[in-house]
Short mmCIF file of C-alpha atoms in Angstrom, two decimals:
data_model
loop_
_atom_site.label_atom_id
_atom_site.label_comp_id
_atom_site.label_asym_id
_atom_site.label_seq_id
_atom_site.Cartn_x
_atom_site.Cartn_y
_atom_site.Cartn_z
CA UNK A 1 30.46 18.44 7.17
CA UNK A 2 32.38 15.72 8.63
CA UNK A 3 29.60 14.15 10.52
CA UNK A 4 27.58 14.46 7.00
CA UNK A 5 30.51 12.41 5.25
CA UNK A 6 30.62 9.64 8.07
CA UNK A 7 26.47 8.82 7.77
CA UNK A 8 27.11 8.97 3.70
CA UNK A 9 30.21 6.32 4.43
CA UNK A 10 28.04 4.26 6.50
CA UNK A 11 24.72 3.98 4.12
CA UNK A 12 27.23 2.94 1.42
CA UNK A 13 29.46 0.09 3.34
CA UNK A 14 25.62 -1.30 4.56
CA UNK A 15 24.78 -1.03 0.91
CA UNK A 16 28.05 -2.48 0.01
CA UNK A 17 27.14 -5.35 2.32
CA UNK A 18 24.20 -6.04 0.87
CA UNK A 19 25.32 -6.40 -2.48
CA UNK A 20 27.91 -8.93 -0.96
CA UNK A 21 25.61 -10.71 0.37
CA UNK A 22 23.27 -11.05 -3.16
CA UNK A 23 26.41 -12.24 -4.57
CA UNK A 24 26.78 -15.17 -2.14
CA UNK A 25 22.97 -15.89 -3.14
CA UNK A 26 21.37 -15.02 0.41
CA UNK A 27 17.72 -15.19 -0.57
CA UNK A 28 16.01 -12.21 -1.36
CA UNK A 29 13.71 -12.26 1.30
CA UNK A 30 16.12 -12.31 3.49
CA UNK A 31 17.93 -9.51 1.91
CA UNK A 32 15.02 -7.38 2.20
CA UNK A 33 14.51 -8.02 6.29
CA UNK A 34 18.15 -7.96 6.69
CA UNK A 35 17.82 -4.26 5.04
CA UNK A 36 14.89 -3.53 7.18
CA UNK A 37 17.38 -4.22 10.71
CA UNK A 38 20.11 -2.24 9.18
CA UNK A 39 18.40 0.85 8.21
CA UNK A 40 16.74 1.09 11.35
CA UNK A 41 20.37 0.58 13.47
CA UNK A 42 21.67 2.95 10.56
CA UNK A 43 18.80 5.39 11.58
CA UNK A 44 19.81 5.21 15.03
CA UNK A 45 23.06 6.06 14.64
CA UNK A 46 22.89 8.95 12.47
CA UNK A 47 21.03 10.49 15.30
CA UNK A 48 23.98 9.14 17.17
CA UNK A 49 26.78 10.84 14.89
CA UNK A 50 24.76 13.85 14.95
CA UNK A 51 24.16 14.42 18.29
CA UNK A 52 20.38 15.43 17.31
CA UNK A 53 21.81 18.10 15.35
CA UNK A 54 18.87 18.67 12.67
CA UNK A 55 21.00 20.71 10.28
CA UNK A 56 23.58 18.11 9.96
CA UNK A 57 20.53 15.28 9.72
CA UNK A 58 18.87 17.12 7.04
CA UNK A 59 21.97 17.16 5.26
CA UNK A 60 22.72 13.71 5.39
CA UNK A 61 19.26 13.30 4.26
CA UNK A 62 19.82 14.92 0.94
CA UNK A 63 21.93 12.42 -0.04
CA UNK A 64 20.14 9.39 1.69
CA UNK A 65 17.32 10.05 -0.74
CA UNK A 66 19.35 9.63 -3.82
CA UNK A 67 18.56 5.92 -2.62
CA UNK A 68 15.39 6.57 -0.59
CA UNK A 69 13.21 9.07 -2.85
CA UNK A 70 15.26 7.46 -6.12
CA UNK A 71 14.02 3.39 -5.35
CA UNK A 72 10.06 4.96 -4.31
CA UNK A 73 10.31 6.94 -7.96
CA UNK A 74 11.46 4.18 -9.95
CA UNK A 75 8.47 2.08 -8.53
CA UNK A 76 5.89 5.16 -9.19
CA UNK A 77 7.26 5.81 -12.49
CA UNK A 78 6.15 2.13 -13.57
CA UNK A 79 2.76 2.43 -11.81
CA UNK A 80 1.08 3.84 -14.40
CA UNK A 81 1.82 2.30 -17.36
CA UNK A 82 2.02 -1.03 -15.47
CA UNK A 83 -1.67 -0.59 -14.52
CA UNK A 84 -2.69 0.39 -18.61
CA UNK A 85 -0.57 -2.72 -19.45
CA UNK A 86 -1.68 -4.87 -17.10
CA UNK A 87 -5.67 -4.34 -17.23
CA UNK A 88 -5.62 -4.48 -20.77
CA UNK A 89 -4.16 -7.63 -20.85
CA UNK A 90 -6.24 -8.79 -18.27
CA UNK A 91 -9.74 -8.07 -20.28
CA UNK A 92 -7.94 -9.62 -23.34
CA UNK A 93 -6.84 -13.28 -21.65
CA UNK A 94 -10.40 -13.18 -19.62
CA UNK A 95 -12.50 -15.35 -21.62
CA UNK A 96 -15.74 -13.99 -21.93
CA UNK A 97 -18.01 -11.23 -20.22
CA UNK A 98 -19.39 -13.21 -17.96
CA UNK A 99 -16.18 -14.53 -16.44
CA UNK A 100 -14.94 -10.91 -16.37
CA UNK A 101 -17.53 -9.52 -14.41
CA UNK A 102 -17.41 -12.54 -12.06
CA UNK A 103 -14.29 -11.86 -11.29
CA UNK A 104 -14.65 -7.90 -10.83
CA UNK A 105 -17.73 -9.21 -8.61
CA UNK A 106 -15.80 -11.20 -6.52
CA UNK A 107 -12.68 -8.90 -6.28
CA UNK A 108 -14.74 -5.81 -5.13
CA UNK A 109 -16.71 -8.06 -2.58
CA UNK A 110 -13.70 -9.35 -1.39
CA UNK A 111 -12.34 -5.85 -1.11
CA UNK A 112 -15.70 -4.37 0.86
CA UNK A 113 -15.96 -7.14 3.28
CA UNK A 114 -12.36 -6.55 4.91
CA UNK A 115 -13.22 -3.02 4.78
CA UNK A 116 -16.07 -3.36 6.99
CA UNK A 117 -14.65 -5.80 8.80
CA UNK A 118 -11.66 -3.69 9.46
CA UNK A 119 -13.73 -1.12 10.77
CA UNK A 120 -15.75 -3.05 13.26
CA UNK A 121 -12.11 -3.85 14.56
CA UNK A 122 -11.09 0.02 14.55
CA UNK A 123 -14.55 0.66 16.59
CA UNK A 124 -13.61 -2.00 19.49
CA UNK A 125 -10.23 -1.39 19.37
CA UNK A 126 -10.80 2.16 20.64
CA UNK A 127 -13.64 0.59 22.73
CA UNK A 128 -10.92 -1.49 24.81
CA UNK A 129 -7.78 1.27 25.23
CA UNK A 130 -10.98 3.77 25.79
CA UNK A 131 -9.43 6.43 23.71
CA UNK A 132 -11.31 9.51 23.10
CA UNK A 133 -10.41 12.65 22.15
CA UNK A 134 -10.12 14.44 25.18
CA UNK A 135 -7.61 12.36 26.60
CA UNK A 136 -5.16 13.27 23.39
CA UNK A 137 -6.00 17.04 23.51
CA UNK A 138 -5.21 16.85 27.06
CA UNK A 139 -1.83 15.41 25.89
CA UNK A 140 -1.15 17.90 22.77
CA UNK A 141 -2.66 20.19 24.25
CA UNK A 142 -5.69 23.04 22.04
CA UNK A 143 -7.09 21.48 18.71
CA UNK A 144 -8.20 24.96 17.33
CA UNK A 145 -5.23 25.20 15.46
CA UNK A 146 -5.24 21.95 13.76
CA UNK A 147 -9.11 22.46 13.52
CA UNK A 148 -8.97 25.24 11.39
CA UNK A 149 -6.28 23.86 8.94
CA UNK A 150 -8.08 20.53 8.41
CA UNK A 151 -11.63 22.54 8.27
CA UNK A 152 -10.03 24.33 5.29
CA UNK A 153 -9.12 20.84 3.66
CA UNK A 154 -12.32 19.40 4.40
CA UNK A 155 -14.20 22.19 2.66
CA UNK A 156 -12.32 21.29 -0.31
CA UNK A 157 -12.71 18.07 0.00
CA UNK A 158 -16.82 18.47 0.86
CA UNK A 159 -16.59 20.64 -2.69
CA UNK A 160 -16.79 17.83 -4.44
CA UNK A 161 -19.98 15.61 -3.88
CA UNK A 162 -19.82 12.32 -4.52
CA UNK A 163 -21.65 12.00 -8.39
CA UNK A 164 -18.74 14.45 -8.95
CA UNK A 165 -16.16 12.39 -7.92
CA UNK A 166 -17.82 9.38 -10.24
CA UNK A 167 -17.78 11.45 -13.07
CA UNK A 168 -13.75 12.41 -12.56
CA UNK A 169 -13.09 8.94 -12.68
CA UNK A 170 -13.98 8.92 -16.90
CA UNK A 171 -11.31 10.56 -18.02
CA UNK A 172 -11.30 13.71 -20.53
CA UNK A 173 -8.20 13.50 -22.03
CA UNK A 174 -6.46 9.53 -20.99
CA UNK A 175 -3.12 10.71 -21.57
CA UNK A 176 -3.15 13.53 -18.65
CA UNK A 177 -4.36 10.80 -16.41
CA UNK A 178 -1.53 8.55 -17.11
CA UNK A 179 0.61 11.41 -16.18
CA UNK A 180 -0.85 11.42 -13.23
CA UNK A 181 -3.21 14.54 -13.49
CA UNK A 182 -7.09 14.75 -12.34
CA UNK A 183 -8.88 13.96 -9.32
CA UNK A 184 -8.69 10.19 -9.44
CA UNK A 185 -5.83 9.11 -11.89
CA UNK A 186 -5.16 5.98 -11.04
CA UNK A 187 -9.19 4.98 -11.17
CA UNK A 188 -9.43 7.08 -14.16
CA UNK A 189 -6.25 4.51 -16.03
CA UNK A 190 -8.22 1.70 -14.77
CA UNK A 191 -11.34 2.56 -16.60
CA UNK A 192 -9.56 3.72 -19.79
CA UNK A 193 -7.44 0.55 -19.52
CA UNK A 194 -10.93 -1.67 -19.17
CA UNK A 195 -12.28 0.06 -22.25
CA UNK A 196 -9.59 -0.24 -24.31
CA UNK A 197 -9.24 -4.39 -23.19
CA UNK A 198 -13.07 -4.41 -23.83
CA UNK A 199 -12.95 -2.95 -27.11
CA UNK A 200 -10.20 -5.10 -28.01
CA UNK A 201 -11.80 -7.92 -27.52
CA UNK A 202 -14.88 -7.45 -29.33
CA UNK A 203 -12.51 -7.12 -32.29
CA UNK A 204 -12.19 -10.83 -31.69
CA UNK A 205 -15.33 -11.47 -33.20
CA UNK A 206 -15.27 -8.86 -35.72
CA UNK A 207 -11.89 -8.49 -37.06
CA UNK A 208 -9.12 -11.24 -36.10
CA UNK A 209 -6.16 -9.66 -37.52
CA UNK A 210 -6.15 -6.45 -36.04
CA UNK A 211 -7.01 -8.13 -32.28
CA UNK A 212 -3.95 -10.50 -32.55
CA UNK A 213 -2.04 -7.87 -33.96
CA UNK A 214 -2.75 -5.62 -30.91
CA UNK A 215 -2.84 -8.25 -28.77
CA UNK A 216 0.62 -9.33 -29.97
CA UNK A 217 1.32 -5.36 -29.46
CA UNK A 218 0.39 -5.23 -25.54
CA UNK A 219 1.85 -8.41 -24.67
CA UNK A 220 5.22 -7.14 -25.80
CA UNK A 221 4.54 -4.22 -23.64
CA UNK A 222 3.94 -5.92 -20.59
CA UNK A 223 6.74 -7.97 -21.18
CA UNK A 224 9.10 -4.87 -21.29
CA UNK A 225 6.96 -3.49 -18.36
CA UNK A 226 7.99 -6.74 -16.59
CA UNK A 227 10.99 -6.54 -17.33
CA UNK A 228 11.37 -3.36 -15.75
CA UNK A 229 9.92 -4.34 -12.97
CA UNK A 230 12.36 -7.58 -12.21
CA UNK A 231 14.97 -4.79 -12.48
CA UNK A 232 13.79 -2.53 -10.00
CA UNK A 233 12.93 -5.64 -7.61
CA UNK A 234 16.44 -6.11 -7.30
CA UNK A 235 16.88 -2.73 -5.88
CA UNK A 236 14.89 -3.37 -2.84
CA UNK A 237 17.07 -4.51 -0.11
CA UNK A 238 18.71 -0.60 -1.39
CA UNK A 239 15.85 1.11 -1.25
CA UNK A 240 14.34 -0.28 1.91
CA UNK A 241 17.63 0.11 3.90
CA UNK A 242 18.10 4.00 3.12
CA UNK A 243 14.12 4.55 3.99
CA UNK A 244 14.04 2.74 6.92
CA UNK A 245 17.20 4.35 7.85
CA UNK A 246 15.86 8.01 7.57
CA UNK A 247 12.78 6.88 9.11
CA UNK A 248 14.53 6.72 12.36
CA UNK A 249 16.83 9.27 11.87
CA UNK A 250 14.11 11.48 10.96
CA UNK A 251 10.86 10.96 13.25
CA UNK A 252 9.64 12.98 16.02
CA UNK A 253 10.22 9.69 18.79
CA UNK A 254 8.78 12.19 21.45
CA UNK A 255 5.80 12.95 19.44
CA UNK A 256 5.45 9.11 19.43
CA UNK A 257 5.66 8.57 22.98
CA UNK A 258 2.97 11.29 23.43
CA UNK A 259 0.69 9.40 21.23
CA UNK A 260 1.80 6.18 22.14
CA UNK A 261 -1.45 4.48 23.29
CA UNK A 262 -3.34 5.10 20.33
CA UNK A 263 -0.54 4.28 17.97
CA UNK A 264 -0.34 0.79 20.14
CA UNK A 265 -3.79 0.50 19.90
CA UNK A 266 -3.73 1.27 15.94
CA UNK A 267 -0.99 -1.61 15.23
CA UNK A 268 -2.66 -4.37 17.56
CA UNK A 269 -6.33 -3.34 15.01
CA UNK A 270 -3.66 -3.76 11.92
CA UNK A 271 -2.35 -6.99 13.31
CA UNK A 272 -5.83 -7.97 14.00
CA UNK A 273 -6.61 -7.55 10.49
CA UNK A 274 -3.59 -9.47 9.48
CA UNK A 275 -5.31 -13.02 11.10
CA UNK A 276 -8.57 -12.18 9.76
CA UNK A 277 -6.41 -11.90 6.09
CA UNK A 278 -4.91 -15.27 7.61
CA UNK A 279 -7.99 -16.86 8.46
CA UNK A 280 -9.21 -16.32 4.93
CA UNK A 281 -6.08 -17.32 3.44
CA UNK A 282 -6.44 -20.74 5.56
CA UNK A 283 -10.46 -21.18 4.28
CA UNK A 284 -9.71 -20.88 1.20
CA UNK A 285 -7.16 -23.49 1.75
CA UNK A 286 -3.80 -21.77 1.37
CA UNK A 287 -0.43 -22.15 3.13
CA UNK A 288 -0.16 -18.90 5.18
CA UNK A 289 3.63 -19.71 5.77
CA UNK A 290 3.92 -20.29 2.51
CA UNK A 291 1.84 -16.99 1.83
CA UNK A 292 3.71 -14.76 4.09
CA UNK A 293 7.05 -16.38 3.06
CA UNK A 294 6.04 -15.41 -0.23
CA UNK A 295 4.82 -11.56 -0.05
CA UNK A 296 7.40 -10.59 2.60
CA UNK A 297 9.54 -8.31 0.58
CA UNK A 298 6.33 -7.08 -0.95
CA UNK A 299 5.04 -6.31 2.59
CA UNK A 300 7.74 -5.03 3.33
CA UNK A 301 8.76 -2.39 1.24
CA UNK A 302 4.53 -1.19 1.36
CA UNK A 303 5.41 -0.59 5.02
CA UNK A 304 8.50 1.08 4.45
CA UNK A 305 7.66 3.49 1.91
CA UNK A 306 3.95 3.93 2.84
CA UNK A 307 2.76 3.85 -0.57
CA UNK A 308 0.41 1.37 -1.94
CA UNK A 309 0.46 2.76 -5.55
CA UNK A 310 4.19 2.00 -5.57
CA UNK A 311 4.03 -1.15 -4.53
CA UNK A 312 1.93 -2.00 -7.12
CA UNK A 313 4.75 -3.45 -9.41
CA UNK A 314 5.89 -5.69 -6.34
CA UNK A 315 2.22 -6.63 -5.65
CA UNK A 316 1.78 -8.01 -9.44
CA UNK A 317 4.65 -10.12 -9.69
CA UNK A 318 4.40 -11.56 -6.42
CA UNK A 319 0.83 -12.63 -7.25
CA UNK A 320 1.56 -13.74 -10.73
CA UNK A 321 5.03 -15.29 -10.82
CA UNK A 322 5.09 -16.34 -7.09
CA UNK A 323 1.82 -17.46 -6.10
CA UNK A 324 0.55 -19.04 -9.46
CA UNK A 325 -2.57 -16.62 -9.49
CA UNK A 326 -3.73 -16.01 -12.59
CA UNK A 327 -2.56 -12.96 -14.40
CA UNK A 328 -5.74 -11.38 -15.08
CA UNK A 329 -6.81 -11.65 -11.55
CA UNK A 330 -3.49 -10.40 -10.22
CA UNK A 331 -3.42 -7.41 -12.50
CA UNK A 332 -7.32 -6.83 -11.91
CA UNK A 333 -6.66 -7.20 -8.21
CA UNK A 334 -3.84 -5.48 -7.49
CA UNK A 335 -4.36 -2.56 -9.95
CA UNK A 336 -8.25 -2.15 -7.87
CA UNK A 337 -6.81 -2.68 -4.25
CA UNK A 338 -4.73 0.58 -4.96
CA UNK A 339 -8.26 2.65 -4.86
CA UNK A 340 -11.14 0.58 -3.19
CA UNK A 341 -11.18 -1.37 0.07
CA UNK A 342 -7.93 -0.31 2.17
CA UNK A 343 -8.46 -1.92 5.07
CA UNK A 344 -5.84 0.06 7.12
CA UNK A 345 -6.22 4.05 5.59
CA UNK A 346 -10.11 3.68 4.89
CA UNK A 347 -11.61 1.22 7.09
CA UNK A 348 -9.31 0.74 10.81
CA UNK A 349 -7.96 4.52 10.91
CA UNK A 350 -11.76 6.32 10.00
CA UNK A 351 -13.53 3.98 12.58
CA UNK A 352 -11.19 4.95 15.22
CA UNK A 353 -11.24 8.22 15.15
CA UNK A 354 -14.89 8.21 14.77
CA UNK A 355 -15.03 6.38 17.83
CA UNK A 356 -12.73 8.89 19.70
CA UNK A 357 -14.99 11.88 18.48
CA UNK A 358 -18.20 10.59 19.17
CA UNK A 359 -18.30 10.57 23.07
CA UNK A 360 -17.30 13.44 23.23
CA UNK A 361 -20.70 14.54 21.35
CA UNK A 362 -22.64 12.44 23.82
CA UNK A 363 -22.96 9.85 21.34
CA UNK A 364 -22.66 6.31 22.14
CA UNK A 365 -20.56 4.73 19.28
CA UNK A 366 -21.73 1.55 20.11
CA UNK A 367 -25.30 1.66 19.72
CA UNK A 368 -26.71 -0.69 16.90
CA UNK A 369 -27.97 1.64 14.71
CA UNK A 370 -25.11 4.28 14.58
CA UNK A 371 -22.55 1.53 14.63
CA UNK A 372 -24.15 -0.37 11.52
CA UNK A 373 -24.43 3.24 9.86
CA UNK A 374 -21.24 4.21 10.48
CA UNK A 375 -19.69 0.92 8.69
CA UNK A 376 -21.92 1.23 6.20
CA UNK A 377 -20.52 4.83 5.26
CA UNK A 378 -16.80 3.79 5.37
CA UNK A 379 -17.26 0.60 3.63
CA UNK A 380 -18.68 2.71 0.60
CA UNK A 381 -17.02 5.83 1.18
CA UNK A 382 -13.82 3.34 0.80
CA UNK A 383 -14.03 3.97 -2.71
CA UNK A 384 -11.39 5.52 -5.01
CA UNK A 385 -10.26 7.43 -1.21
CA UNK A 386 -6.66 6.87 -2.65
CA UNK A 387 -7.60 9.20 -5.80
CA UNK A 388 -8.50 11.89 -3.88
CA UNK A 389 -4.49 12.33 -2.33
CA UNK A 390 -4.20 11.98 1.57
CA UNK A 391 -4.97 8.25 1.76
CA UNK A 392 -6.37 8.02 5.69
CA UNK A 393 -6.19 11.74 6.55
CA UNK A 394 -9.03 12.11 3.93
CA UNK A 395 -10.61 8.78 4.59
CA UNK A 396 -11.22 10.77 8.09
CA UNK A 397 -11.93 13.72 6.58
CA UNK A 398 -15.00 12.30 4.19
CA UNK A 399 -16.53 9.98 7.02
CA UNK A 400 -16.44 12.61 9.73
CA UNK A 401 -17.92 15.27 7.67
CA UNK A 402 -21.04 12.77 6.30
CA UNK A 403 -21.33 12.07 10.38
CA UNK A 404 -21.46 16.19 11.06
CA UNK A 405 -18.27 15.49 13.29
CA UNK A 406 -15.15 18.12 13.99
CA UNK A 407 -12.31 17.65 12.40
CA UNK A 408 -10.10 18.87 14.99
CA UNK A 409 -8.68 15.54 15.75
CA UNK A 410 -7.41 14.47 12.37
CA UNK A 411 -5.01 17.53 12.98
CA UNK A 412 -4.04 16.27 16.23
CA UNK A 413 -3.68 12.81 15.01
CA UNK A 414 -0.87 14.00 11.82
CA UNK A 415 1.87 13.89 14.64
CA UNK A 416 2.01 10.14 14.85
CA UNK A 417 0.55 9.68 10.89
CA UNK A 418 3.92 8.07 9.37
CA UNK A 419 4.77 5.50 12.01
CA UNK A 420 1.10 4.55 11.98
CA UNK A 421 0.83 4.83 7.85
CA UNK A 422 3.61 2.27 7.36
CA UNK A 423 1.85 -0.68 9.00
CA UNK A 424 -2.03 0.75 7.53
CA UNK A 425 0.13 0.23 4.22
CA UNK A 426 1.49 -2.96 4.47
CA UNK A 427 -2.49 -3.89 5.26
CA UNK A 428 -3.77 -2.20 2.38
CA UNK A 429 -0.97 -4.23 -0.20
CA UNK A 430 -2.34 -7.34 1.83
CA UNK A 431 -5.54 -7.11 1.62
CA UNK A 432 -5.16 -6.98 -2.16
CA UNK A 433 -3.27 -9.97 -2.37
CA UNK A 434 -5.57 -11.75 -0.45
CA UNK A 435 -8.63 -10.30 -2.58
CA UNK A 436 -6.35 -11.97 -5.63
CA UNK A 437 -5.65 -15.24 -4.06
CA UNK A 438 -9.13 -15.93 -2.87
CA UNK A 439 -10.54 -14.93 -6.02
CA UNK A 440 -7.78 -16.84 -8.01
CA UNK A 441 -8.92 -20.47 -5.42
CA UNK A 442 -13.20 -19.52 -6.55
CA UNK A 443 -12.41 -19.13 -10.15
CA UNK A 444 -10.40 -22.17 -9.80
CA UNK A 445 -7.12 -20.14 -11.69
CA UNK A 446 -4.54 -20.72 -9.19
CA UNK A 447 -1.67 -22.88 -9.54
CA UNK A 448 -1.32 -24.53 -6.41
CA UNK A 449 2.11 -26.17 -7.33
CA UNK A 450 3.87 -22.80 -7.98
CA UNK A 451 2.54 -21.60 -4.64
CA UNK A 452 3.34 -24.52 -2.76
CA UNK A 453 7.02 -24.71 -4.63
CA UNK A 454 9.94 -22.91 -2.67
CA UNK A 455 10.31 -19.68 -3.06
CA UNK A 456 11.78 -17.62 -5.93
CA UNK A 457 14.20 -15.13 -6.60
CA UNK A 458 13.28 -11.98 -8.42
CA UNK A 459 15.44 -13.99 -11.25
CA UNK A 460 18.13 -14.00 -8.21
CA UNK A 461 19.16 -17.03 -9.94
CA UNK A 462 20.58 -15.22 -13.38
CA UNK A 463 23.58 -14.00 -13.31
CA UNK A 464 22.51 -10.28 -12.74
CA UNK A 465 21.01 -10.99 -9.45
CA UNK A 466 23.56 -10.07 -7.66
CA UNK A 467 23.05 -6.79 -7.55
#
């Protein structure tokens, strides 16, 4: 119990420090990486303290997810009504249908072309560390076990075909899908949202009144929404301290080391994809200093918490109050990027292990035809692969059973899935942004003076920033 008392002491001087440090106006950004060192060294040692002991570690846990588990919550608890607030609003300041489905166009193109182009990278990737899945069963050792299990989840996942997983997205009952109920909730709010903004509009031409009224109505909302959201920005350095922190404390670090070449191999495809995000960012003729400056505590709290859908509230207001993108086009963006296009879960992680399987079939992975079909069915089966729960595991899951492959390997592969899931994460958050910023620069609705101004506080600069 002692040992439990001295890791709860420690998380709360580091947090203590932290707040110190907000109240001698340290930028937030460098809050949030600050946090990031800490919670790692804080991780360390805990193990430390604990001499491995995984009783007293669990223990200390508990209470390390007060911050931990609480922060991630407070994010997910605004996700869905930010999304209904957001979308609406975003079909209500787009002018006109055409513009509208321009910009959905443009988004989802943006999206699909990373996708594939993330998967080509996964495919080559594996090509030059010449992994293949007999080398990591030699290393774990049988896959039959694992096999089975992720057979099981396939089946259920194969139970579904894909009309049927369309028709989930139109939801029966809107309210059970803001709670977070039904195959794909988060698509489903999306399309609800876009019908109600839709509707709403056409009242426009038909009724005046009632559109200002209820456009009066959901501006107010997303103002709270906002509002909410500045709050728990402020949180971050907090949250992202005590989750990097049991990170380390927590991992399997052999399980790593056995795994280590394709998790190397799986981080050099991610940073990869990070210059082919900064190429585009530098086309389209954007700072990427500026950029990266910009979306760091974004970034990083997506690749400390390894969820996308909870960064969504980050992703919005660093779009929108940061980077001068228009507010349609961040909410449109952002809210989309959450379901279609991952670059890291759906398009580098499926092509790899693809890749690893298919020798071992006597298939050559890199012949033409198979190669271009292969990226073809990851690119599209990219869609909504958030809504189904599982992110990457199922992105595997989908692609390998369209291919007839085994599954064995995804099994094999869950050892190593968090380490590896934190920087496919911070990818997937990326790639929306940069899906929002290019579309923002070919709609011409960027400001280019907010993003090229220094950067911002999340309202650091108020009195309450402190915090």
């Amino acid at each position: 119990m002692v040992y439990v008392i001295i890791n709860i002491l420690l998380l709360l001087i580091l947090m203590f420090l932290l707040f110190f440090l907000g109240k001698k106006k340290l930028k937030f950004t460098f809050r949030v990486l600050f946090a990031v060192i800490l919670g790692l060294l804080l991780g360390y040692v805990v193990r430390l303290i604990s001499k491995n002991d995984g009783n007293i570690i669990n223990q200390s846990m508990i209470w390390y997810n007060v911050v931990a588990s609480g922060y991630v919550r407070l994010l997910q608890m605004l996700v869905m009504p930010l999304i209904f607030a957001s979308i609406t609003m975003a079909m209500i300041n787009i002018k006109g249908d055409t513009k509208l489905a321009k910009i959905t166009v443009i988004i989802i193109s943006v999206l699909m072309i990373t996708t594939a182009i993330s998967a080509l990278v996964g495919f080559f990737i594996s090509k030059f560390f010449d992994l293949n899945a007999f080398s990591l069963e030699a290393v774990v050792g049988d896959i039959s076990e694992a096999a089975n299990k992720y057979e099981g989840r396939l089946e259920t996942l194969s139970a579904k075909p894909v009309p049927q997983q369309l028709l989930e997205i139109i939801p029966t009952n809107p309210f059970n899908a803001i709670a977070g109920f039904g195959g794909s909730p988060t698509l489903s709010v999306v399309f609800f949202s876009a019908i109600v903004g839709t509707c709403a509009l056409a009242l426009k031409k038909t009724n005046v009144e009632s559109f200002m009224f209820f456009s009066k109505m959901i501006s107010s909302l997303n103002d709270v929404i906002m509002n909410m959201v500045n709050f728990v920005m402020k949180l971050t350095p907090y949250g992202v301290l005590a989750l990097m922190a049991k990170f380390m404390a927590t991992s399997d670090l052999k399980a790593f080391a056995q795994l280590g070449q394709f998790l190397l191999a799986s981080y050099i495809a991610i940073f990869i994809m990070m210059i082919v995000h900064t190429i585009i960012l530098m086309m389209f003729g954007f700072n990427p200093i500026k950029y990266y400056k910009k979306s760091f505590p974004t970034l990083a709290f997506a690749f400390s918490s390894r969820t996308s859908a909870g960064t969504l509230p980050m992703t919005i207001n660093t779009l929108k109050n940061k980077m001068g993108i228009d507010e349609g086009i961040s909410n449109l963006s952002a809210s989309l990027s959450v379901t279609i296009g991952q670059n890291g879960c759906a398009g580098i992680y499926p092509a790899m292990v693809i890749a690893m399987i298919a020798p071992t079939l006597g298939i050559n992975a890199f012949e033409p035809e198979f190669l271009i079909k292969s990226i073809i069915i990851i690119t599209i089966s990219s869609f909504g692969i958030a809504g189904v729960g599982g992110g990457a595991t199922n992105a595997a899951l989908i692609n390998l059973s369209v291919l007839n492959f085994p599954v064995g390997l995804v099994g094999i592969l869950i050892g190593i899935e968090p380490l590896i899931d934190m920087g496919r994460t911070m990818l997937n958050v990326n790639d929306g942004m940069i899906a929002a910023t290019t579309t923002g620069k070919i709609c011409n609705a960027v400001n280019m003076d907010k993003f090229n101004e220094d950067d911002i506080e999340y309202q650091d600069n108020q009195e309450s920033a402190s915090i």
